[in-house]
mmCIF file of C-alpha atoms in Angstrom:
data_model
loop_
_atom_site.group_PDB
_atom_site.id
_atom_site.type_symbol
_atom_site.label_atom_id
_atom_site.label_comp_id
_atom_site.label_asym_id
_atom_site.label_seq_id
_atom_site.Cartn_x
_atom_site.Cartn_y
_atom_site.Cartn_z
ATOM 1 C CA UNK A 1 -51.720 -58.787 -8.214
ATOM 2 C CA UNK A 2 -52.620 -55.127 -7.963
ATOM 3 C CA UNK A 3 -54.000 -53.818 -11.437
ATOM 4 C CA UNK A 4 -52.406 -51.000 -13.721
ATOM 5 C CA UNK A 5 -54.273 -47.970 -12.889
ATOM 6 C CA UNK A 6 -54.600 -47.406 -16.556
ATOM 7 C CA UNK A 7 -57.145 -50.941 -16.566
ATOM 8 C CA UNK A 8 -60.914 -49.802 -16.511
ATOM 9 C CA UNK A 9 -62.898 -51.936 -14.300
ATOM 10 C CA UNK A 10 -64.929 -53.759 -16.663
ATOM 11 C CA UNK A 11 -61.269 -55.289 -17.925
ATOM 12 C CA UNK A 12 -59.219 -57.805 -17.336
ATOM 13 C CA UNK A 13 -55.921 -56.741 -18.491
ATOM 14 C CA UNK A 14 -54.422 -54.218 -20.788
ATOM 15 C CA UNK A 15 -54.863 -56.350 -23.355
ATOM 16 C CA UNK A 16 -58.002 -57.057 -23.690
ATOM 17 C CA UNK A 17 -59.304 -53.353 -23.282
ATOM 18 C CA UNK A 18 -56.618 -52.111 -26.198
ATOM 19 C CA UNK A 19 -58.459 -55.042 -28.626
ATOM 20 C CA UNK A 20 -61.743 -53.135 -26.964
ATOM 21 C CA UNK A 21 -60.846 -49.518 -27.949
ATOM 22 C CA UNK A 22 -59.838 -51.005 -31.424
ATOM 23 C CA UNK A 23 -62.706 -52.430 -32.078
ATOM 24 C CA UNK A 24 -65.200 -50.002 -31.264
ATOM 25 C CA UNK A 25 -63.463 -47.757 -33.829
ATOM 26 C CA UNK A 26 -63.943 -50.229 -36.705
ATOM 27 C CA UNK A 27 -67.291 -50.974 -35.249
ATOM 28 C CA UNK A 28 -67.925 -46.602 -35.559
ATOM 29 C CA UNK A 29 -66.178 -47.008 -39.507
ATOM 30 C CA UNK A 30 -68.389 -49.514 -40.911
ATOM 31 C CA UNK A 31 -71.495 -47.417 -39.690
ATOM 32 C CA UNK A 32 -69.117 -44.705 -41.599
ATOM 33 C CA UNK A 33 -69.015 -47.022 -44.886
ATOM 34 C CA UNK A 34 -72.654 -46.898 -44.539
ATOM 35 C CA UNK A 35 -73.097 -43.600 -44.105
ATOM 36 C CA UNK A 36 -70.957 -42.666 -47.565
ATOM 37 C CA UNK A 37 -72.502 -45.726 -48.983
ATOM 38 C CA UNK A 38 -75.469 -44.167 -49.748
ATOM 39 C CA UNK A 39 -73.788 -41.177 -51.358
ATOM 40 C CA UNK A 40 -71.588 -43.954 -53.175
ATOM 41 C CA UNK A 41 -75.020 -46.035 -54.767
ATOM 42 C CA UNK A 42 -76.131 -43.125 -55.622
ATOM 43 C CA UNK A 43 -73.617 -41.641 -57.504
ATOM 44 C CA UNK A 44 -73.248 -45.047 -59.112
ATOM 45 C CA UNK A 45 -77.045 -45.348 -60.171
ATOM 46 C CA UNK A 46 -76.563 -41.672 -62.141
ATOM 47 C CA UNK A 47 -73.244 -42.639 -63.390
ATOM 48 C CA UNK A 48 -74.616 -45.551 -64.610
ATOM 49 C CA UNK A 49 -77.728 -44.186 -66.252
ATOM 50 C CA UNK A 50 -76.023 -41.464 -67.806
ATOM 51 C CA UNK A 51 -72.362 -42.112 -68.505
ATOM 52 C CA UNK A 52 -71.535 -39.534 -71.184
ATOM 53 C CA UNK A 53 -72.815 -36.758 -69.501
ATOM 54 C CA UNK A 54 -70.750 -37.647 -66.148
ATOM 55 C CA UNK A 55 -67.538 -37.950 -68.220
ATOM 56 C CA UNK A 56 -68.093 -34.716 -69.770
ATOM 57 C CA UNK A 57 -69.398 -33.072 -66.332
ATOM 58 C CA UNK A 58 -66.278 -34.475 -64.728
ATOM 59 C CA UNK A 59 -63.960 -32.212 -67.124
ATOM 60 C CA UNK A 60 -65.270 -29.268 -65.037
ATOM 61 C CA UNK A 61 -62.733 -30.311 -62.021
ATOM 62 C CA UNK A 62 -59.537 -29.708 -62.063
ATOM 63 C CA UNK A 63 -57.808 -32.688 -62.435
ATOM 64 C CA UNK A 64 -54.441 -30.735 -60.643
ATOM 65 C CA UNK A 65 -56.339 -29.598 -57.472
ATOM 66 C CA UNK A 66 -57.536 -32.298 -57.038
ATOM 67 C CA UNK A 67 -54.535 -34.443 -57.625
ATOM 68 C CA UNK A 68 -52.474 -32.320 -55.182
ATOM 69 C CA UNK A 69 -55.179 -32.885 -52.178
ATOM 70 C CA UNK A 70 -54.644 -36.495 -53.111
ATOM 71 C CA UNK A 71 -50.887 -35.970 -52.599
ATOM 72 C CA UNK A 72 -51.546 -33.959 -49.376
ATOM 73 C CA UNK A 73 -54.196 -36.047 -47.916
ATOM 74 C CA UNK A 74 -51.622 -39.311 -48.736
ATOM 75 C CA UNK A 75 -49.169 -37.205 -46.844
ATOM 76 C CA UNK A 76 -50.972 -36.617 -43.983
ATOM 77 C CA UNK A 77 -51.843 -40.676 -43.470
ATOM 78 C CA UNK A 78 -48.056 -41.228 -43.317
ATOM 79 C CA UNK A 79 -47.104 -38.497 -40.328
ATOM 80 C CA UNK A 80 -50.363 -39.927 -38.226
ATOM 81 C CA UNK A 81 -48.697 -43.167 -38.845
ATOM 82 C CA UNK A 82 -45.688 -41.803 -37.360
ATOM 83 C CA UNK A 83 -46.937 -39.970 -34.630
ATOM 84 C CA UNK A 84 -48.378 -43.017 -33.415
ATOM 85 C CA UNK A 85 -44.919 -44.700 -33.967
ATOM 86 C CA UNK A 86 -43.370 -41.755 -31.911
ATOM 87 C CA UNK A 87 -45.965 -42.467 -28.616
ATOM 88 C CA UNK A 88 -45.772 -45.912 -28.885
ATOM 89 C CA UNK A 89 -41.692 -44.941 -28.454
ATOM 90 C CA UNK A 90 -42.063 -42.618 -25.923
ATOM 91 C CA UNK A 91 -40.796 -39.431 -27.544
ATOM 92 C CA UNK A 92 -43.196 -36.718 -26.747
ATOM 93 C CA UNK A 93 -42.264 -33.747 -28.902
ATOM 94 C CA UNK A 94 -42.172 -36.090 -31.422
ATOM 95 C CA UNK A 95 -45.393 -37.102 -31.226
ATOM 96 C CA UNK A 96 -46.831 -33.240 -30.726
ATOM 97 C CA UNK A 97 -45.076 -32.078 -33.825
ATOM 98 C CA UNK A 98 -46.106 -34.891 -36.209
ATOM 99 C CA UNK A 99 -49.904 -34.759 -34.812
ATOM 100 C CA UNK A 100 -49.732 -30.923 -35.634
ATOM 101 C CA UNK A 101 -47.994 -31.589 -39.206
ATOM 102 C CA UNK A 102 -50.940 -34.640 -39.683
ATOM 103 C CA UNK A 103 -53.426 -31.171 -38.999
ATOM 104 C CA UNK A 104 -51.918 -28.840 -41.333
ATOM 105 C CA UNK A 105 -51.821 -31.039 -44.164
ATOM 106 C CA UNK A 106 -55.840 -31.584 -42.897
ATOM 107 C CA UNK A 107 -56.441 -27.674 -42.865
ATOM 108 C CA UNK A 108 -54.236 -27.550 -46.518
ATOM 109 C CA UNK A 109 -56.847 -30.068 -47.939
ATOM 110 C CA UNK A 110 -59.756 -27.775 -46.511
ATOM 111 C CA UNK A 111 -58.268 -24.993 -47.935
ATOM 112 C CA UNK A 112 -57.684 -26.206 -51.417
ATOM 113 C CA UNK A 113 -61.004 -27.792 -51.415
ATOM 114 C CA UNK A 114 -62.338 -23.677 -50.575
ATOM 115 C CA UNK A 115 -60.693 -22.770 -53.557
ATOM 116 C CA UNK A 116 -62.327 -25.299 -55.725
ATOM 117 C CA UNK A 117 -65.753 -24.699 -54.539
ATOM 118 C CA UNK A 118 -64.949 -20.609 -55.092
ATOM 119 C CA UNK A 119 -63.942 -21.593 -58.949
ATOM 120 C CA UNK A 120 -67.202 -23.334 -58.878
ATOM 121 C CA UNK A 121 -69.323 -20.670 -57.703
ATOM 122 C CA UNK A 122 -67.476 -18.127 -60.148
ATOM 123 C CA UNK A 123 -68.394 -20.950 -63.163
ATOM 124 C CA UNK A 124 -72.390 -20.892 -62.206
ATOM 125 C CA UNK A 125 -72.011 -24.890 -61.340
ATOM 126 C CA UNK A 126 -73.333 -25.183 -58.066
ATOM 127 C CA UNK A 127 -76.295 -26.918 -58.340
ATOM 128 C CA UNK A 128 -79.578 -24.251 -58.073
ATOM 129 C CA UNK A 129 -81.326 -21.848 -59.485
ATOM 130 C CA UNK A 130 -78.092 -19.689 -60.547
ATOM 131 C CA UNK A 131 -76.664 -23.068 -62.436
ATOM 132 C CA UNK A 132 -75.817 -22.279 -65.618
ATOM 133 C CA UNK A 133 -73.928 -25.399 -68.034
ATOM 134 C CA UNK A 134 -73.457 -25.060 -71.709
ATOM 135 C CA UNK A 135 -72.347 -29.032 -72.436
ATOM 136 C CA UNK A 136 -75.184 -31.698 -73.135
ATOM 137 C CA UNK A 137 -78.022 -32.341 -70.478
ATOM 138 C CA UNK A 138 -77.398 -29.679 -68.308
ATOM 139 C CA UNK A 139 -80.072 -31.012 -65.455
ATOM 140 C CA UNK A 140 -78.163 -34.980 -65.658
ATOM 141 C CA UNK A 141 -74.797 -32.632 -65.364
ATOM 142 C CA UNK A 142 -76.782 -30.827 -62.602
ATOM 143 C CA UNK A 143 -76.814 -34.196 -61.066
ATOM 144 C CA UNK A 144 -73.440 -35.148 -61.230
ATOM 145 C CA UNK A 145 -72.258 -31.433 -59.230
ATOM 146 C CA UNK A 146 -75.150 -31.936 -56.755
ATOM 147 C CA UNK A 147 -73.625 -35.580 -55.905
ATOM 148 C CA UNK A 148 -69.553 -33.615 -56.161
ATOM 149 C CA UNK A 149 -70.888 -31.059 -53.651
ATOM 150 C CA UNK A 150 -72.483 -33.771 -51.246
ATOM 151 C CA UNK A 151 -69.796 -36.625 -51.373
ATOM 152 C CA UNK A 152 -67.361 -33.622 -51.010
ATOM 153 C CA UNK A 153 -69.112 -31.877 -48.778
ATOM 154 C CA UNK A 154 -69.689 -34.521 -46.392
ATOM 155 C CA UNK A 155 -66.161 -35.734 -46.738
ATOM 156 C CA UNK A 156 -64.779 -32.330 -45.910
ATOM 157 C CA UNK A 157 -66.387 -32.240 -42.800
ATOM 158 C CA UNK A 158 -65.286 -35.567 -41.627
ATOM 159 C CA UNK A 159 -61.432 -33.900 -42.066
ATOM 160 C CA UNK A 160 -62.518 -30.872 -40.485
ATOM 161 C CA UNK A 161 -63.894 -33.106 -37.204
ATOM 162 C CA UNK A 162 -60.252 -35.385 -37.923
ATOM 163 C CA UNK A 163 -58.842 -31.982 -37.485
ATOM 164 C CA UNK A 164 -60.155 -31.485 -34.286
ATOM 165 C CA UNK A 165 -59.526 -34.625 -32.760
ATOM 166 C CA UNK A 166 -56.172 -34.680 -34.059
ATOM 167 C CA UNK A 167 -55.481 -31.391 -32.260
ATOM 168 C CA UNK A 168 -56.987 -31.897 -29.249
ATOM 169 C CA UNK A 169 -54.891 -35.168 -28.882
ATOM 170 C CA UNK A 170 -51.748 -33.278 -29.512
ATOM 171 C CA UNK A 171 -53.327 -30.992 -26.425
ATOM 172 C CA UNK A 172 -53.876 -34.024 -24.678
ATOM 173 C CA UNK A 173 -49.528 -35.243 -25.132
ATOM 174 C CA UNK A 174 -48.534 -32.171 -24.069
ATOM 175 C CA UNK A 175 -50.562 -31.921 -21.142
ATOM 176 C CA UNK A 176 -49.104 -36.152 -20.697
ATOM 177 C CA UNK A 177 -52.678 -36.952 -20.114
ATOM 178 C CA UNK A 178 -52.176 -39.208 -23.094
ATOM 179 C CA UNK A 179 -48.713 -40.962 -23.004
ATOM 180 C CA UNK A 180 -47.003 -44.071 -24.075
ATOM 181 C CA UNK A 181 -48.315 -46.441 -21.505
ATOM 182 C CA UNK A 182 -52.103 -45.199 -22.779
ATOM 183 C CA UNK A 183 -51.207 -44.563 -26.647
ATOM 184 C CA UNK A 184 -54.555 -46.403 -27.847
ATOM 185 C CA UNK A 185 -56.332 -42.924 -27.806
ATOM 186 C CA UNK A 186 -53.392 -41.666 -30.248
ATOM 187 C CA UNK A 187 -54.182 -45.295 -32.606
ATOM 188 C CA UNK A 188 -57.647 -44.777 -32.461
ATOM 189 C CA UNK A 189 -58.074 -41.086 -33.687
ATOM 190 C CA UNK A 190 -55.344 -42.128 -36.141
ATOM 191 C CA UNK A 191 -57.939 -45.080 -37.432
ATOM 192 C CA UNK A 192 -60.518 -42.709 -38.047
ATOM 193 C CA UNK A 193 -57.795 -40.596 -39.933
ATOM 194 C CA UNK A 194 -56.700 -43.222 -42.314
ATOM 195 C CA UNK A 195 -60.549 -43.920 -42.916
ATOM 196 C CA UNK A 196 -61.283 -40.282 -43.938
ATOM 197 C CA UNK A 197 -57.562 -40.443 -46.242
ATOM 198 C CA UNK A 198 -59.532 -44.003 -47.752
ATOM 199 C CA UNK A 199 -62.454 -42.170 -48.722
ATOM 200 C CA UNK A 200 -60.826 -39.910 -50.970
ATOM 201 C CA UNK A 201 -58.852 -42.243 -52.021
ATOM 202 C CA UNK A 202 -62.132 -43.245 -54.394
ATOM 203 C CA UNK A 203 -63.706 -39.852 -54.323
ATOM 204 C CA UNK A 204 -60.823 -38.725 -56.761
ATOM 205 C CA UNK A 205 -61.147 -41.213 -59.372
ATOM 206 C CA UNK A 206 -64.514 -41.213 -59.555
ATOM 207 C CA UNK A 207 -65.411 -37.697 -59.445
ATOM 208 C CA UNK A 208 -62.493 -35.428 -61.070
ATOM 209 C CA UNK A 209 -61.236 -39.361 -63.363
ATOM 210 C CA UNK A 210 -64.700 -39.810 -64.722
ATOM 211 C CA UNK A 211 -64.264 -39.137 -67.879
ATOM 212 C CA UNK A 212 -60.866 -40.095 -69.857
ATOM 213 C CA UNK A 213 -59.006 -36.618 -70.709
ATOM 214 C CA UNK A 214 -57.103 -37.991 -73.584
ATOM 215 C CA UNK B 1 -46.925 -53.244 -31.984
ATOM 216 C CA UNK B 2 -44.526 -51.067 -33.622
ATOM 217 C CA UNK B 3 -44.419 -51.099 -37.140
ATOM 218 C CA UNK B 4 -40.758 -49.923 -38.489
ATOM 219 C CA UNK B 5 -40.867 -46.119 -39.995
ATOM 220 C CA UNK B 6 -39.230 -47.881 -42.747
ATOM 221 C CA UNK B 7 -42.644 -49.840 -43.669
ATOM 222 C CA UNK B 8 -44.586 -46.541 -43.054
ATOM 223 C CA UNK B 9 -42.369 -44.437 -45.805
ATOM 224 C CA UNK B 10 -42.453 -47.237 -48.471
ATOM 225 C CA UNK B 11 -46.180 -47.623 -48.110
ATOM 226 C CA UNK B 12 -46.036 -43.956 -48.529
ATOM 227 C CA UNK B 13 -44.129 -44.015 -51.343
ATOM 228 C CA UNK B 14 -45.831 -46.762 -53.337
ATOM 229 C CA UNK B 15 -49.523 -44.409 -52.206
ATOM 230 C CA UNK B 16 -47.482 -41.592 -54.268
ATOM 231 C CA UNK B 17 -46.488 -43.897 -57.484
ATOM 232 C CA UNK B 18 -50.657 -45.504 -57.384
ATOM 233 C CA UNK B 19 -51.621 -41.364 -57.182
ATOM 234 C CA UNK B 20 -49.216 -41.002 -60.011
ATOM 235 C CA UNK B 21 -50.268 -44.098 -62.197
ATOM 236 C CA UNK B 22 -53.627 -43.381 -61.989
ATOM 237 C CA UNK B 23 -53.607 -39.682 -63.045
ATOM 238 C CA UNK B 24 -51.624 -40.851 -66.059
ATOM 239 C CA UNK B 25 -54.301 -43.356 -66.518
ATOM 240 C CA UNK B 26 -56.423 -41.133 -66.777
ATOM 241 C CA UNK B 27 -54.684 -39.247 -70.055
ATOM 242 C CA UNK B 28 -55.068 -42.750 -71.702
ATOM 243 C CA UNK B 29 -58.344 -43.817 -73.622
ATOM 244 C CA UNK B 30 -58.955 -47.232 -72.314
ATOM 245 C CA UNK B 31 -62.518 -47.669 -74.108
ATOM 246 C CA UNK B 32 -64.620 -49.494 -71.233
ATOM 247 C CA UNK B 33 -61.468 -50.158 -69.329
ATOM 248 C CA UNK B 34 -60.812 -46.316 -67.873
ATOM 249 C CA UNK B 35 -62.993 -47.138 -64.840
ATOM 250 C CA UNK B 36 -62.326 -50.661 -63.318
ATOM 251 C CA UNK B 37 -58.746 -49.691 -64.184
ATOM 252 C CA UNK B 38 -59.070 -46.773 -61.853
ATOM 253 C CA UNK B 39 -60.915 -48.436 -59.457
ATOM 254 C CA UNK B 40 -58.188 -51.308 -59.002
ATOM 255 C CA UNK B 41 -55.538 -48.807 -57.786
ATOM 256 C CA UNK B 42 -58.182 -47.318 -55.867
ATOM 257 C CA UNK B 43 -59.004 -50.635 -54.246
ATOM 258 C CA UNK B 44 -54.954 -51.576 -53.759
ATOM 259 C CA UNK B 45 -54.554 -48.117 -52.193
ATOM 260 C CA UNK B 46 -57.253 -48.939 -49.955
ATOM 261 C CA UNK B 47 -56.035 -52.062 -49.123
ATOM 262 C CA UNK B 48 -52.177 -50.775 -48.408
ATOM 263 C CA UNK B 49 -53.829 -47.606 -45.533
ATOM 264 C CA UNK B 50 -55.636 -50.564 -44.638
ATOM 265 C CA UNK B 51 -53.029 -53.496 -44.140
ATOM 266 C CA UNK B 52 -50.147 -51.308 -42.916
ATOM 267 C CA UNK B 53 -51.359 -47.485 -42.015
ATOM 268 C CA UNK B 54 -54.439 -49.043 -39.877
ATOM 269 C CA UNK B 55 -52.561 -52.265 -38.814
ATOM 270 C CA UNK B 56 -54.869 -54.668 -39.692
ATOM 271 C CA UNK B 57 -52.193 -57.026 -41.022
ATOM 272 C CA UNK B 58 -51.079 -59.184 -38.147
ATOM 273 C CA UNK B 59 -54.068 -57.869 -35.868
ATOM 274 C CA UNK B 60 -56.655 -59.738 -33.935
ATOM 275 C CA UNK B 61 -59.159 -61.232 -36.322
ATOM 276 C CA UNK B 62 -62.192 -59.783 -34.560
ATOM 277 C CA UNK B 63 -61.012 -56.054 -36.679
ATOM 278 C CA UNK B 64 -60.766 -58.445 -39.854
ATOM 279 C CA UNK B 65 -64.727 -59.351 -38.992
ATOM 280 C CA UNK B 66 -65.657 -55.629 -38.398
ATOM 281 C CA UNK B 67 -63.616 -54.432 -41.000
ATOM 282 C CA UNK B 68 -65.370 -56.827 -43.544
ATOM 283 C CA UNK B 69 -68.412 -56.178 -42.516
ATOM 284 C CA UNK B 70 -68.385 -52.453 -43.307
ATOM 285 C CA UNK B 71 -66.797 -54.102 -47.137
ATOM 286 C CA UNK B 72 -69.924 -57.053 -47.501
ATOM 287 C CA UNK B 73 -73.032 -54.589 -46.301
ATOM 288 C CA UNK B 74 -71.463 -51.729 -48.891
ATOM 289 C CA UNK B 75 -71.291 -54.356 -51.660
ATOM 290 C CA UNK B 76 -74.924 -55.640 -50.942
ATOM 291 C CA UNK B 77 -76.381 -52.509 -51.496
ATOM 292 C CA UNK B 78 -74.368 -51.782 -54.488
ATOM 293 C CA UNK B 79 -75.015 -55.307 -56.072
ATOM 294 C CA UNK B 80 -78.691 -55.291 -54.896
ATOM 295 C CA UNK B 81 -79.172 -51.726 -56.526
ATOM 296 C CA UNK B 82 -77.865 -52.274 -59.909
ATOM 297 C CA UNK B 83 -79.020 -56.054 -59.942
ATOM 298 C CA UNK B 84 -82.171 -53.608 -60.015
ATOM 299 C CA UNK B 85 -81.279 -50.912 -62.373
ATOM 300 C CA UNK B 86 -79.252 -53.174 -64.834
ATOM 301 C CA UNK B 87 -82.551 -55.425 -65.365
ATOM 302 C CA UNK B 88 -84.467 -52.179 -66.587
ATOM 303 C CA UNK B 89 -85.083 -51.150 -69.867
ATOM 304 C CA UNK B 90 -87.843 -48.300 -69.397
ATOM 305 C CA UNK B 91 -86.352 -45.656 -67.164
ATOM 306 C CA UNK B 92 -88.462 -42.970 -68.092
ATOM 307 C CA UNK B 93 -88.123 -40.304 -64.989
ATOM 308 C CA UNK B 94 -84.589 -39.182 -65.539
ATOM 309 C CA UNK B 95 -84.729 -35.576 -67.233
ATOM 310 C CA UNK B 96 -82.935 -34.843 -70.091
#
């Protein structure tokens, strides 16, 4: 039986190096879970110790903004699902466009997430020497914008990289180096896309829902 | 596999309507109940990019193990930490 030429050599079949591929992605997310974890303890440790001040720190963000990169972020998960839907189908342009849509909505995020950090430098809240907060326990509330700016921070470059991969596999279909017969590289980059979408998906409540706005 | 782009838009949708609830939630005073109540549709959102978006439902169970993983070592540090800091009563290095 002569072997697809798309079967590295350490493999038996198809098969078994797709589950591979897979597998070393979720392997490369729960080092990722770790990685945020450590933002994630922390932020709970502060929240915990100092409640009130979070939920009154938290009234700083715009709950809008915030909302909207949510919505765009949420958007973005569903055209990578469909782009991998659209190699897995064969259809090419398909797959180009949606990959390309998947990395604007990426590069919106980025950009609304500029403008929030601007409105944060203009309101003296970055955490330094220039802070300036008028509510209760201005250092705990220096605190809670140190751990916005990291978690954020560090999230925001995990969609910039997304971006990047994203793009260069949409290089990579229209160049047919990756096609439907070797789609795994399109389900894998789309893995660590719907990771970096999950990881918002608690940043939001958590930082900009802290505090009830009622 | 190839999941219908049916199943893709109504996970989409029902992403949208969590995004929506929980935004609303947030306009509500819930006492005590603000967070876990936010944290629920976090978790369910979670657990719909998960299931559908990242195929896990109806995948080998090898990705359930190293999915889970990631999920048990997270929640051992959190649980470990505040089994910590909720047995405290004289935290006296936080500033004002």
């Amino acid at each position: 039986m002569s072997r697809s030429p798309l079967v590295a050599e350490q493999f038996e079949e198809l098969e078994q190096q797709h589950l591979a591929d897979q597998f070393g992605m979720w392997i490369f997310l729960a080092t990722e879970v770790m990685f945020f974890g450590g933002l994630f303890t922390c932020y709970t440790v502060y929240r915990f110790l100092s409640p009130e001040v979070f939920a009154h720190a938290s009234h700083h963000l715009g709950l809008v903004l915030g909302g909207i990169n949510t919505g765009v972020l949420l958007c973005s998960s569903l055209t990578m699902a469909l782009a991998l839907r659209s190699i897995q189908l064969g259809r090419r342009g398909a797959t180009i466009w949606l990959l390309l849509a998947t990395c604007i909505f990426g590069i919106a995020f980025l950009g609304i997430k500029g403008y929030e950090y601007h409105e944060k430098y203009v309101e003296h809240l970055i955490p330094g020497s220039r802070f300036h907060y008028d509510g209760p326990s201005p250092n705990r509330a220096q605190m809670f914008f140190w751990l916005y700016f990291a978690m954020t921070g560090l999230h925001g470059l995990h969609v910039l990289i997304g971006v990047c991969v994203l793009s260069t596999v949409a290089i990579l279909v229209a160049r047919r180096r990756i096609r439907q017969e070797n789609y795994m590289a399109v389900e894998v980059a789309g893995l660590y896309w719907h990771f970096v979408d999950i990881v918002w998906v608690f940043l939001y409540p958590l930082l900009y829902l802290a505090g009830a706005r009622g | 596999m190839i999941v219908p782009a049916k199943t893709y838009f109504k996970v989409w949708g029902a992403l949208l309507v969590l995004l929506l609830i929980t935004i609303g939630a947030a306009f509500l005073d819930l006492g005590p109940f603000n967070l876990p109540f936010a944290l629920l549709i976090a978790f369910t959102k979670a657990a719909l990019i998960v299931l559908i978006f990242m195929h896990i439902k109806g995948s080998n169970p090898l990705l359930h193990l190293a999915a889970g993983a990631g999920l048990l070592w997270l929640a051992i540090m959190l649980v470990l930490t505040m089994n910590d800091y909720l047995t405290r009563n004289n935290i006296t290095w936080l500033p004002k």
